[in-house]
Amino acid sequence: MRLSQSLIPTLKETPAEAQIASHRLMLRAGLVRQMASGIYAWLPAGLKVLNKIAQIVREEQDAAGAQELLMPTIQSADLWRESGRYDAYGKEMLRITDRHERELLYGPTNEEMITAILRDTTKSYRDLPQIPYHIQWKFRDEVRPRFGVLRGREFLMKDAYSFDLDYAGALLSYKKMMLAYMRTFQRIGITAIPMRADTGQIGGDLSHEFHILAPTGESGVFYDAEFEAGDALGVGYEPAALEDFYDSMTTKYAATDEKHDLGAWAAIPDERKREGRGIEVGQIFYFGKKYSESMNYSVIGPDGAKLFPEMGSYGIGVSRLVGAIIEARHDEAGIVWPDAIAPFRVGILNLRQGDAVTGEICESLHAIFGADCLYDDREERAGAKFAEADLMGHPWQIIVGPRGAANGQVELKRRATGERFELPVAEAIAKVRG
RNA sequence: CGGGGCGUGGCGCAGCCUGGUAGCGCGCUUGUUUUGGGUACAAGAGGCCCCCGGUUCGAAUCCGGGCGCCCCGACCA
């Protein structure tokens, strides 16, 4: 992609409304534009990040045995009356009336709808277990939207729902999702820690929140340093491995300030105590038969008797993750994207636009990296290009100046560490490719 | 939902108190200059001053109403 032809409206100055780092940087780096309070348009670079995160989430959900589908954003009020949540949900739910005076709503979550779908399509115990999921926009009419996409009203969420025949099955689904989540966050390139949580609005009795560590996080978190060493990508879904993994996640201490237990905390050796701030980017729940019973969803068991499935639900805030990752990964100059989700893996900086030698090298690099690179081919000074590349946070920068170009050398800069290497073009390419 | 604040070119702001035909910096366009960390000079373009109503010879400015947005708190993927 050529920067001169792209729709990436970077800003030199910070818009007045943006208070926290991620919001400022998302606006300045041209990822989003606010369209209304808590409602954002995703511009090309922002959408690339969103899509890359969604793709990792999707791959890990699939690996855990979940199946993707897509439910609508608009739902019927009647569905919510079945579970009793239409009245219970309150003003956060955006209620809509159509031309025939039918009551609709913009979905804040999908337990009712997915239960209705399974109720219509699964009749026998042989049809379960199932873990359907989708990645869809949600709307919650927050009293006070803030922090950019971290607390928007419209947000993109992955929500999965598990349906099992009994408690043991439900617990297994829960454990699979826990592993899928840890694998997902690790692949994205951030540290996330599961913490025991209240079940809130959704109801139930087993739940974990996933917090990623960021100095500006909304909640205080306390955890055992051993979480930092975990490697979920090395864990598979075989029963024994899954069991061990789940135990290791749930027996170590981790809590938000709300649930902090001073007694248990005291038992941890001082050198393993970690305190910080966290941003919640996901939550998983087991809630049993709450919806299957209230919505009269049963399947016929092996003995011919009705059986109400055991359910759980599993959310990841995809759009929130974009903001949360930036909170965790930025410096004074701008964003420091993890490699896996950067909008562009590499930025190419032509320090002397119009020069035949630098131009030729840049064009060839551009041809090689294609959509994975952003070629700064603007008629700008070197300083401006450096500043924008740092702002946009490309993991790698290939800096092509007249000095080195004459000798076939370019400068490779690693955004995260600031390391620079003077290299022949071919070696720079190889290094970026890893 | 309680408390506070703000709406003036794309962005950041001044002007408003003490009405008199709108200004600064950045960005944008053109030219010259510069050429490795947001360059300098010059010439330009761009504004229903959030909306409606009122007061007045005259309203960005005063008065009334509305809408939008932000911040603090309570609440939340």
Short mmCIF file of C-alpha atoms (C1' of nucleotides) in Angstrom, two decimals:
data_model
loop_
_atom_site.label_atom_id
_atom_site.label_comp_id
_atom_site.label_asym_id
_atom_site.label_seq_id
_atom_site.Cartn_x
_atom_site.Cartn_y
_atom_site.Cartn_z
CA MET A 1 0.00 0.00 0.00
CA ARG A 2 1.24 3.46 -0.87
CA LEU A 3 0.72 6.03 1.83
CA SER A 4 0.25 8.75 -0.77
CA GLN A 5 -2.85 6.96 -2.05
CA SER A 6 -4.21 5.60 1.19
CA LEU A 7 -7.04 6.77 3.37
CA ILE A 8 -5.05 6.98 6.56
CA PRO A 9 -5.72 10.46 7.91
CA THR A 10 -3.05 10.87 10.57
CA LEU A 11 -3.19 13.86 12.85
CA LYS A 12 -0.33 15.90 14.17
CA GLU A 13 -2.39 17.29 16.99
CA THR A 14 -4.52 15.43 19.46
CA PRO A 15 -8.27 15.88 19.19
CA ALA A 16 -9.59 17.53 22.34
CA GLU A 17 -12.06 14.80 23.23
CA ALA A 18 -9.50 12.04 23.51
CA GLN A 19 -8.19 11.63 27.02
CA ILE A 20 -6.47 8.30 27.22
CA ALA A 21 -3.52 7.08 25.20
CA SER A 22 -5.25 4.47 23.07
CA HIS A 23 -8.04 6.82 22.07
CA ARG A 24 -5.62 9.60 21.19
CA LEU A 25 -3.41 7.25 19.22
CA MET A 26 -6.28 5.59 17.39
CA LEU A 27 -7.44 8.99 16.17
CA ARG A 28 -3.95 10.28 15.46
CA ALA A 29 -2.88 7.16 13.60
CA GLY A 30 -6.01 7.35 11.46
CA LEU A 31 -7.55 4.07 12.62
CA VAL A 32 -11.01 5.35 13.52
CA ARG A 33 -13.23 8.42 13.42
CA GLN A 34 -15.96 9.05 15.92
CA MET A 35 -19.41 9.31 14.33
CA ALA A 36 -21.50 9.76 17.49
CA SER A 37 -20.98 9.28 21.20
CA GLY A 38 -19.52 5.80 21.63
CA ILE A 39 -19.91 5.00 17.92
CA TYR A 40 -16.96 4.78 15.57
CA ALA A 41 -16.21 4.34 11.91
CA TRP A 42 -13.26 2.03 11.29
CA LEU A 43 -10.97 3.41 8.63
CA PRO A 44 -8.83 1.13 6.45
CA ALA A 45 -5.89 0.73 8.83
CA GLY A 46 -8.15 0.25 11.85
CA LEU A 47 -10.25 -2.27 10.01
CA LYS A 48 -7.16 -4.27 9.13
CA VAL A 49 -6.32 -4.60 12.81
CA LEU A 50 -9.88 -5.51 13.68
CA ASN A 51 -9.92 -8.16 10.97
CA LYS A 52 -6.58 -9.62 11.99
CA ILE A 53 -7.71 -9.95 15.59
CA ALA A 54 -11.01 -11.46 14.48
CA GLN A 55 -9.17 -13.97 12.33
CA ILE A 56 -6.99 -15.17 15.19
CA VAL A 57 -10.05 -15.43 17.42
CA ARG A 58 -11.83 -17.37 14.68
CA GLU A 59 -8.97 -19.82 14.14
CA GLU A 60 -8.69 -20.55 17.84
CA GLN A 61 -12.44 -20.96 18.27
CA ASP A 62 -12.44 -23.41 15.38
CA ALA A 63 -9.47 -25.26 16.86
CA ALA A 64 -11.44 -25.70 20.08
CA GLY A 65 -14.28 -27.30 18.14
CA ALA A 66 -16.58 -24.30 18.00
CA GLN A 67 -18.47 -23.53 14.79
CA GLU A 68 -18.99 -20.12 13.30
CA LEU A 69 -22.36 -18.82 12.24
CA LEU A 70 -23.78 -15.33 11.99
CA MET A 71 -26.80 -14.02 13.83
CA PRO A 72 -28.46 -10.69 13.06
CA THR A 73 -27.91 -7.49 14.99
CA ILE A 74 -31.64 -6.84 15.23
CA GLN A 75 -33.70 -9.15 17.39
CA SER A 76 -37.36 -9.52 18.24
CA ALA A 77 -38.52 -8.38 21.67
CA ASP A 78 -40.64 -11.52 21.93
CA LEU A 79 -37.53 -13.66 22.11
CA TRP A 80 -36.36 -11.73 25.12
CA ARG A 81 -39.76 -11.97 26.77
CA GLU A 82 -39.37 -15.74 26.76
CA SER A 83 -36.35 -15.58 29.02
CA GLY A 84 -37.75 -12.70 31.01
CA ARG A 85 -34.84 -10.46 30.17
CA TYR A 86 -36.77 -7.98 28.04
CA ASP A 87 -37.90 -6.14 31.12
CA ALA A 88 -34.90 -7.06 33.25
CA TYR A 89 -32.22 -5.73 30.94
CA GLY A 90 -33.06 -2.08 31.43
CA LYS A 91 -32.10 1.00 29.51
CA GLU A 92 -28.83 -0.39 28.23
CA MET A 93 -30.82 -2.23 25.62
CA LEU A 94 -31.61 -0.17 22.57
CA ARG A 95 -35.27 -0.75 21.78
CA ILE A 96 -36.63 -0.11 18.33
CA THR A 97 -40.12 -0.04 16.86
CA ASP A 98 -40.62 -0.82 13.20
CA ARG A 99 -43.30 0.56 10.82
CA HIS A 100 -45.79 -2.06 11.95
CA GLU A 101 -45.27 -1.11 15.59
CA ARG A 102 -43.44 -4.37 16.17
CA GLU A 103 -40.99 -4.23 19.03
CA LEU A 104 -37.41 -4.96 18.11
CA LEU A 105 -34.07 -4.39 19.72
CA TYR A 106 -30.44 -4.05 18.70
CA GLY A 107 -28.83 -7.06 20.32
CA PRO A 108 -26.57 -6.49 23.32
CA THR A 109 -25.86 -10.25 23.47
CA ASN A 110 -27.35 -13.42 21.98
CA GLU A 111 -28.21 -16.06 24.58
CA GLU A 112 -31.90 -15.99 23.72
CA MET A 113 -31.40 -16.09 19.99
CA ILE A 114 -28.88 -18.91 19.95
CA THR A 115 -31.04 -20.90 22.34
CA ALA A 116 -33.99 -20.43 20.00
CA ILE A 117 -31.90 -21.59 17.06
CA LEU A 118 -30.70 -24.71 18.83
CA ARG A 119 -34.22 -25.35 20.09
CA ASP A 120 -35.42 -25.43 16.50
CA THR A 121 -32.58 -27.48 15.11
CA THR A 122 -31.47 -30.01 17.71
CA LYS A 123 -33.93 -32.58 18.95
CA SER A 124 -31.85 -35.51 20.14
CA TYR A 125 -29.04 -35.98 22.62
CA ARG A 126 -27.05 -37.13 19.59
CA ASP A 127 -27.10 -33.54 18.31
CA LEU A 128 -25.09 -32.27 21.26
CA PRO A 129 -22.63 -31.02 22.35
CA GLN A 130 -22.45 -27.85 20.25
CA ILE A 131 -20.46 -24.65 20.56
CA PRO A 132 -21.77 -22.17 18.00
CA TYR A 133 -20.22 -18.72 17.89
CA HIS A 134 -20.32 -15.58 15.87
CA ILE A 135 -18.41 -12.34 15.56
CA GLN A 136 -20.98 -9.60 15.32
CA TRP A 137 -21.65 -5.99 16.27
CA LYS A 138 -23.45 -5.43 19.51
CA PHE A 139 -25.06 -2.35 20.94
CA ARG A 140 -25.29 -1.43 24.59
CA ASP A 141 -26.61 2.01 25.32
CA GLU A 142 -24.00 2.83 27.93
CA VAL A 143 -24.87 5.67 30.25
CA ARG A 144 -21.51 7.15 29.68
CA PRO A 145 -19.45 5.97 26.74
CA ARG A 146 -15.76 6.87 27.10
CA PHE A 147 -12.18 5.91 26.42
CA GLY A 148 -12.80 5.56 22.71
CA VAL A 149 -13.44 1.98 21.67
CA LEU A 150 -12.76 0.68 25.17
CA ARG A 151 -16.25 1.67 26.20
CA GLY A 152 -18.14 2.32 23.04
CA ARG A 153 -21.84 1.74 22.66
CA GLU A 154 -21.46 -0.19 19.44
CA PHE A 155 -18.75 -2.82 19.62
CA LEU A 156 -17.61 -5.94 17.86
CA MET A 157 -17.75 -9.06 19.99
CA LYS A 158 -17.07 -12.72 19.52
CA ASP A 159 -19.67 -14.60 21.49
CA ALA A 160 -19.77 -18.37 21.74
CA TYR A 161 -22.39 -20.50 23.45
CA SER A 162 -21.95 -24.05 24.64
CA PHE A 163 -24.72 -26.63 24.82
CA ASP A 164 -24.03 -29.87 26.66
CA LEU A 165 -26.03 -32.78 27.95
CA ASP A 166 -24.76 -32.65 31.49
CA TYR A 167 -22.63 -30.72 33.91
CA ALA A 168 -19.48 -32.67 33.12
CA GLY A 169 -19.88 -31.83 29.46
CA ALA A 170 -20.51 -28.18 30.21
CA LEU A 171 -17.41 -28.01 32.35
CA LEU A 172 -15.38 -29.55 29.54
CA SER A 173 -16.66 -26.92 27.12
CA TYR A 174 -15.76 -24.26 29.65
CA LYS A 175 -12.24 -25.59 29.94
CA LYS A 176 -11.82 -25.74 26.17
CA MET A 177 -12.85 -22.12 25.91
CA MET A 178 -10.43 -21.15 28.65
CA LEU A 179 -7.63 -22.71 26.64
CA ALA A 180 -8.87 -21.19 23.39
CA TYR A 181 -8.83 -17.77 25.03
CA MET A 182 -5.33 -18.10 26.40
CA ARG A 183 -4.09 -19.31 23.05
CA THR A 184 -5.84 -16.42 21.33
CA PHE A 185 -4.31 -13.75 23.54
CA GLN A 186 -0.89 -15.28 23.32
CA ARG A 187 -1.04 -15.33 19.53
CA ILE A 188 -2.12 -11.71 19.49
CA GLY A 189 0.99 -10.96 21.49
CA ILE A 190 -0.33 -9.78 24.83
CA THR A 191 -0.37 -11.12 28.35
CA ALA A 192 -3.84 -11.98 29.57
CA ILE A 193 -4.72 -13.43 32.93
CA PRO A 194 -7.95 -15.25 33.81
CA MET A 195 -9.53 -14.10 37.05
CA ARG A 196 -12.47 -15.50 38.89
CA ALA A 197 -15.45 -13.24 38.33
CA ASP A 198 -19.04 -12.53 39.21
CA THR A 199 -21.58 -13.62 36.68
CA GLY A 200 -23.62 -10.40 36.71
CA GLN A 201 -26.42 -9.91 34.22
CA ILE A 202 -26.03 -13.31 32.59
CA GLY A 203 -26.41 -15.32 35.75
CA GLY A 204 -24.76 -18.58 36.77
CA ASP A 205 -22.08 -19.72 39.10
CA LEU A 206 -18.75 -20.18 37.32
CA SER A 207 -17.06 -17.38 35.49
CA HIS A 208 -13.66 -15.96 34.62
CA GLU A 209 -12.71 -12.57 33.30
CA PHE A 210 -9.62 -12.16 31.14
CA HIS A 211 -7.61 -9.07 31.84
CA ILE A 212 -4.72 -7.84 29.81
CA LEU A 213 -2.07 -5.95 31.68
CA ALA A 214 -1.82 -2.27 30.91
CA PRO A 215 -0.75 0.56 33.19
CA THR A 216 -3.92 2.50 32.41
CA GLY A 217 -6.31 -0.39 33.05
CA GLU A 218 -9.59 0.28 34.80
CA SER A 219 -9.22 -2.35 37.47
CA GLY A 220 -6.44 -3.16 39.83
CA VAL A 221 -5.21 -6.73 39.45
CA PHE A 222 -3.23 -9.02 41.73
CA TYR A 223 -1.69 -12.18 40.39
CA ASP A 224 0.95 -14.82 40.81
CA ALA A 225 4.07 -14.23 38.68
CA GLU A 226 3.81 -17.81 37.46
CA PHE A 227 1.12 -16.68 35.03
CA GLU A 228 3.81 -14.84 33.10
CA ALA A 229 5.60 -18.06 32.28
CA GLY A 230 2.61 -19.92 30.86
CA ASP A 231 2.62 -21.18 27.29
CA ALA A 232 -0.86 -21.98 26.06
CA LEU A 233 0.25 -22.51 22.47
CA GLY A 234 2.06 -25.65 23.56
CA VAL A 235 -1.11 -27.10 25.00
CA GLY A 236 -3.50 -29.23 23.00
CA TYR A 237 -7.12 -30.28 23.55
CA GLU A 238 -6.39 -33.89 24.62
CA PRO A 239 -8.26 -34.51 27.90
CA ALA A 240 -5.20 -34.84 30.11
CA ALA A 241 -3.43 -31.78 28.74
CA LEU A 242 -6.59 -29.72 28.94
CA GLU A 243 -7.18 -30.79 32.51
CA ASP A 244 -3.65 -29.89 33.56
CA PHE A 245 -3.89 -26.57 31.83
CA TYR A 246 -7.18 -25.67 33.44
CA ASP A 247 -5.82 -26.59 36.86
CA SER A 248 -2.78 -24.44 36.33
CA MET A 249 -4.97 -21.49 35.37
CA THR A 250 -7.40 -21.83 38.23
CA THR A 251 -5.24 -22.84 41.15
CA LYS A 252 -2.80 -19.95 40.90
CA TYR A 253 -3.84 -16.72 42.54
CA ALA A 254 -5.32 -13.96 40.36
CA ALA A 255 -7.97 -11.44 41.31
CA THR A 256 -9.22 -7.97 40.51
CA ASP A 257 -9.31 -5.47 43.35
CA GLU A 258 -13.03 -6.18 43.82
CA LYS A 259 -12.41 -9.82 44.58
CA HIS A 260 -8.98 -9.51 46.12
CA ASP A 261 -8.52 -11.93 49.02
CA LEU A 262 -5.88 -10.66 51.42
CA GLY A 263 -5.59 -14.02 53.14
CA ALA A 264 -4.83 -15.96 49.97
CA TRP A 265 -2.56 -13.16 48.76
CA ALA A 266 -0.50 -13.34 51.93
CA ALA A 267 0.20 -17.01 51.27
CA ILE A 268 2.04 -16.22 48.05
CA PRO A 269 5.79 -15.71 48.31
CA ASP A 270 6.62 -12.02 48.00
CA GLU A 271 8.85 -12.47 44.97
CA ARG A 272 5.92 -13.93 43.05
CA LYS A 273 3.42 -11.23 43.92
CA ARG A 274 2.48 -8.99 41.02
CA GLU A 275 0.23 -5.97 41.22
CA GLY A 276 -0.87 -3.94 38.26
CA ARG A 277 -3.74 -2.61 36.24
CA GLY A 278 -5.87 -4.64 33.87
CA ILE A 279 -8.37 -4.15 31.07
CA GLU A 280 -11.07 -6.76 30.72
CA VAL A 281 -11.12 -8.13 27.20
CA GLY A 282 -13.12 -11.30 27.65
CA GLN A 283 -15.32 -13.23 30.01
CA ILE A 284 -16.58 -16.79 30.12
CA PHE A 285 -19.59 -18.13 32.01
CA TYR A 286 -21.17 -21.40 32.92
CA PHE A 287 -24.82 -20.85 33.77
CA GLY A 288 -26.48 -24.24 33.53
CA LYS A 289 -30.10 -24.51 32.45
CA LYS A 290 -31.09 -20.91 32.96
CA TYR A 291 -32.01 -20.31 29.32
CA SER A 292 -32.78 -23.84 28.21
CA GLU A 293 -35.40 -24.11 30.93
CA SER A 294 -36.87 -20.62 30.68
CA MET A 295 -37.10 -20.96 26.90
CA ASN A 296 -38.23 -24.56 27.03
CA TYR A 297 -35.37 -25.99 25.00
CA SER A 298 -34.94 -29.70 25.51
CA VAL A 299 -33.65 -32.69 23.57
CA ILE A 300 -34.69 -36.30 23.92
CA GLY A 301 -32.21 -38.28 25.99
CA PRO A 302 -31.10 -41.90 25.38
CA ASP A 303 -33.82 -43.04 27.77
CA GLY A 304 -36.53 -41.11 25.93
CA ALA A 305 -36.82 -38.47 28.65
CA LYS A 306 -36.58 -34.71 28.10
CA LEU A 307 -33.22 -33.24 28.83
CA PHE A 308 -32.52 -29.53 29.27
CA PRO A 309 -29.04 -28.69 27.98
CA GLU A 310 -26.40 -27.16 30.20
CA MET A 311 -25.13 -23.91 28.78
CA GLY A 312 -22.27 -21.48 28.94
CA SER A 313 -21.37 -18.31 27.09
CA TYR A 314 -17.99 -16.95 26.11
CA GLY A 315 -17.22 -13.42 24.96
CA ILE A 316 -14.21 -11.61 23.57
CA GLY A 317 -14.43 -7.88 22.96
CA VAL A 318 -12.78 -7.71 19.55
CA SER A 319 -13.07 -3.96 19.05
CA ARG A 320 -12.18 -3.33 22.68
CA LEU A 321 -9.03 -5.42 22.19
CA VAL A 322 -7.76 -2.91 19.65
CA GLY A 323 -7.84 -0.15 22.25
CA ALA A 324 -6.61 -2.41 25.03
CA ILE A 325 -3.62 -3.60 23.02
CA ILE A 326 -2.63 -0.01 22.33
CA GLU A 327 -2.92 0.78 26.04
CA ALA A 328 -0.53 -2.06 26.70
CA ARG A 329 1.76 -1.34 23.77
CA HIS A 330 2.62 2.29 23.11
CA ASP A 331 5.26 4.88 23.91
CA GLU A 332 5.61 8.66 23.58
CA ALA A 333 6.04 8.39 19.82
CA GLY A 334 3.01 6.24 19.10
CA ILE A 335 1.68 2.72 18.83
CA VAL A 336 3.93 -0.34 19.14
CA TRP A 337 1.90 -3.04 17.40
CA PRO A 338 2.54 -6.72 18.09
CA ASP A 339 3.60 -8.39 14.82
CA ALA A 340 0.53 -10.60 14.55
CA ILE A 341 -2.06 -7.82 14.34
CA ALA A 342 -0.27 -4.74 13.03
CA PRO A 343 -2.18 -3.14 10.15
CA PHE A 344 1.09 -3.24 8.22
CA ARG A 345 3.93 -5.51 9.17
CA VAL A 346 6.49 -3.16 7.69
CA GLY A 347 6.74 0.50 6.81
CA ILE A 348 8.99 1.52 3.93
CA LEU A 349 10.42 5.01 4.27
CA ASN A 350 11.82 6.64 1.18
CA LEU A 351 13.91 9.43 2.62
CA ARG A 352 14.46 11.12 -0.69
CA GLN A 353 11.37 10.92 -2.79
CA GLY A 354 12.25 11.43 -6.42
CA ASP A 355 15.73 9.95 -6.11
CA ALA A 356 16.25 7.19 -8.67
CA VAL A 357 18.20 4.84 -6.38
CA THR A 358 16.05 5.07 -3.24
CA GLY A 359 12.96 4.97 -5.43
CA GLU A 360 14.01 1.77 -7.12
CA ILE A 361 14.78 0.01 -3.86
CA CYS A 362 11.52 1.15 -2.30
CA GLU A 363 9.50 0.03 -5.31
CA SER A 364 11.02 -3.41 -5.19
CA LEU A 365 10.38 -3.72 -1.45
CA HIS A 366 6.83 -2.56 -2.01
CA ALA A 367 6.33 -5.20 -4.67
CA ILE A 368 7.69 -7.90 -2.36
CA PHE A 369 5.69 -7.07 0.74
CA GLY A 370 2.51 -5.91 -1.00
CA ALA A 371 -0.48 -5.41 1.24
CA ASP A 372 1.62 -6.19 4.28
CA CYS A 373 3.60 -2.98 3.95
CA LEU A 374 2.92 0.69 3.90
CA TYR A 375 5.23 2.55 1.54
CA ASP A 376 5.68 6.17 2.58
CA ASP A 377 6.13 7.64 -0.88
CA ARG A 378 4.97 11.13 0.00
CA GLU A 379 6.92 14.28 -0.77
CA GLU A 380 7.78 14.78 2.86
CA ARG A 381 10.90 15.40 4.82
CA ALA A 382 12.63 12.50 6.48
CA GLY A 383 11.63 13.74 9.91
CA ALA A 384 7.96 13.69 9.05
CA LYS A 385 8.23 10.15 7.73
CA PHE A 386 10.04 8.93 10.84
CA ALA A 387 7.45 10.52 13.08
CA GLU A 388 4.51 9.01 11.19
CA ALA A 389 6.02 5.56 11.00
CA ASP A 390 6.57 5.58 14.75
CA LEU A 391 3.05 6.88 15.29
CA MET A 392 1.48 4.17 13.17
CA GLY A 393 3.60 1.58 14.93
CA HIS A 394 4.73 -0.75 12.13
CA PRO A 395 6.72 -3.54 13.82
CA TRP A 396 9.47 -3.03 11.24
CA GLN A 397 10.62 0.04 9.38
CA ILE A 398 12.84 -0.20 6.34
CA ILE A 399 14.51 3.16 5.97
CA VAL A 400 15.87 3.84 2.54
CA GLY A 401 18.11 6.89 2.39
CA PRO A 402 20.45 8.13 -0.33
CA ARG A 403 23.52 7.51 1.80
CA GLY A 404 23.08 3.76 2.23
CA ALA A 405 21.17 3.20 -0.98
CA ALA A 406 24.23 4.04 -3.03
CA ASN A 407 25.86 0.95 -1.50
CA GLY A 408 22.76 -1.21 -1.64
CA GLN A 409 22.23 -0.81 2.09
CA VAL A 410 19.08 0.04 3.97
CA GLU A 411 18.42 0.62 7.61
CA LEU A 412 16.07 -1.75 9.38
CA LYS A 413 14.42 -0.52 12.55
CA ARG A 414 12.55 -2.63 15.05
CA ARG A 415 9.79 -0.45 16.50
CA ALA A 416 9.43 -2.29 19.80
CA THR A 417 13.06 -2.09 20.83
CA GLY A 418 14.39 0.78 18.77
CA GLU A 419 17.18 -1.48 17.46
CA ARG A 420 18.58 -0.48 14.08
CA PHE A 421 20.54 -2.54 11.59
CA GLU A 422 22.43 -1.37 8.50
CA LEU A 423 21.91 -4.21 6.04
CA PRO A 424 21.95 -5.13 2.38
CA VAL A 425 18.41 -5.09 0.99
CA ALA A 426 18.12 -8.87 0.74
CA GLU A 427 19.11 -9.37 4.37
CA ALA A 428 16.61 -6.79 5.54
CA ILE A 429 13.87 -8.61 3.66
CA ALA A 430 14.88 -11.92 5.19
CA LYS A 431 14.92 -10.46 8.69
CA VAL A 432 11.48 -8.91 8.35
CA ARG A 433 10.12 -12.20 7.10
CA GLY A 434 11.56 -13.83 10.22
"C1'" C B 1 -28.50 9.15 36.42
"C1'" G B 2 -26.04 13.23 39.73
"C1'" G B 3 -22.05 17.09 39.14
"C1'" G B 4 -18.94 20.17 35.82
"C1'" G B 5 -17.45 22.00 30.99
"C1'" C B 6 -17.46 22.87 25.78
"C1'" G B 7 -19.67 23.67 20.55
"C1'" U B 8 -15.94 29.43 15.87
"C1'" G B 9 -12.45 26.48 8.31
"C1'" G B 10 -9.83 19.38 8.46
"C1'" C B 11 -7.18 19.66 13.75
"C1'" G B 12 -5.81 22.75 18.14
"C1'" C B 13 -7.49 27.39 19.86
"C1'" A B 14 -8.39 33.14 20.51
"C1'" G B 15 -12.46 36.60 20.03
"C1'" C B 16 -17.85 36.66 23.64
"C1'" C B 17 -17.45 39.94 29.76
"C1'" U B 18 -17.63 45.82 27.43
"C1'" G B 19 -22.66 43.89 20.15
"C1'" G B 20 -20.17 47.16 14.73
"C1'" U B 21 -19.32 42.76 8.66
"C1'" A B 22 -14.10 36.73 12.04
"C1'" G B 23 -8.55 35.89 13.70
"C1'" C B 24 -4.00 32.78 15.06
"C1'" G B 25 -1.01 28.11 14.81
"C1'" C B 26 -0.99 23.45 12.37
"C1'" G B 27 -2.88 21.03 8.04
"C1'" C B 28 -4.32 21.83 2.62
"C1'" U B 29 -3.03 24.20 -2.70
"C1'" U B 30 0.94 26.66 -5.82
"C1'" G B 31 6.01 28.32 -6.23
"C1'" U B 32 10.90 28.71 -4.30
"C1'" U B 33 13.96 26.46 -0.59
"C1'" U B 34 15.47 22.27 2.31
"C1'" U B 35 16.90 16.97 1.99
"C1'" G B 36 18.37 11.48 7.84
"C1'" G B 37 14.06 13.10 13.20
"C1'" G B 38 7.23 16.82 12.13
"C1'" U B 39 12.17 22.84 7.42
"C1'" A B 40 11.90 28.10 5.92
"C1'" C B 41 9.85 32.04 2.89
"C1'" A B 42 6.01 33.82 -0.33
"C1'" A B 43 1.24 33.67 -2.50
"C1'" G B 44 -3.61 31.24 -2.11
"C1'" A B 45 -8.13 28.26 -1.02
"C1'" G B 46 -11.37 27.09 2.74
"C1'" G B 47 -16.17 29.45 7.79
"C1'" C B 48 -24.95 28.50 7.74
"C1'" C B 49 -19.30 31.21 14.28
"C1'" C B 50 -24.25 23.86 16.52
"C1'" C B 51 -29.78 24.85 15.54
"C1'" C B 52 -34.42 27.69 16.31
"C1'" G B 53 -36.52 31.98 18.23
"C1'" G B 54 -36.09 36.85 20.71
"C1'" U B 55 -33.76 41.85 21.86
"C1'" U B 56 -31.28 45.58 18.66
"C1'" C B 57 -30.23 50.00 13.27
"C1'" G B 58 -26.78 45.85 13.78
"C1'" A B 59 -25.69 39.37 17.22
"C1'" A B 60 -20.11 34.65 17.06
"C1'" U B 61 -20.91 38.14 21.19
"C1'" C B 62 -26.87 39.64 24.99
"C1'" C B 63 -31.68 36.67 26.37
"C1'" G B 64 -34.89 32.03 25.92
"C1'" G B 65 -35.40 27.11 24.16
"C1'" G B 66 -33.37 22.89 21.83
"C1'" C B 67 -29.50 19.55 19.99
"C1'" G B 68 -24.61 17.58 20.14
"C1'" C B 69 -19.96 16.34 22.45
"C1'" C B 70 -16.43 15.79 26.53
"C1'" C B 71 -14.80 15.23 31.71
"C1'" C B 72 -15.62 13.46 37.19
"C1'" G B 73 -18.72 10.03 39.94
"C1'" A B 74 -22.31 5.67 40.27
"C1'" C B 75 -22.87 1.49 36.32
"C1'" C B 76 -20.83 -1.83 32.55
"C1'" A B 77 -18.15 -6.85 27.03
#
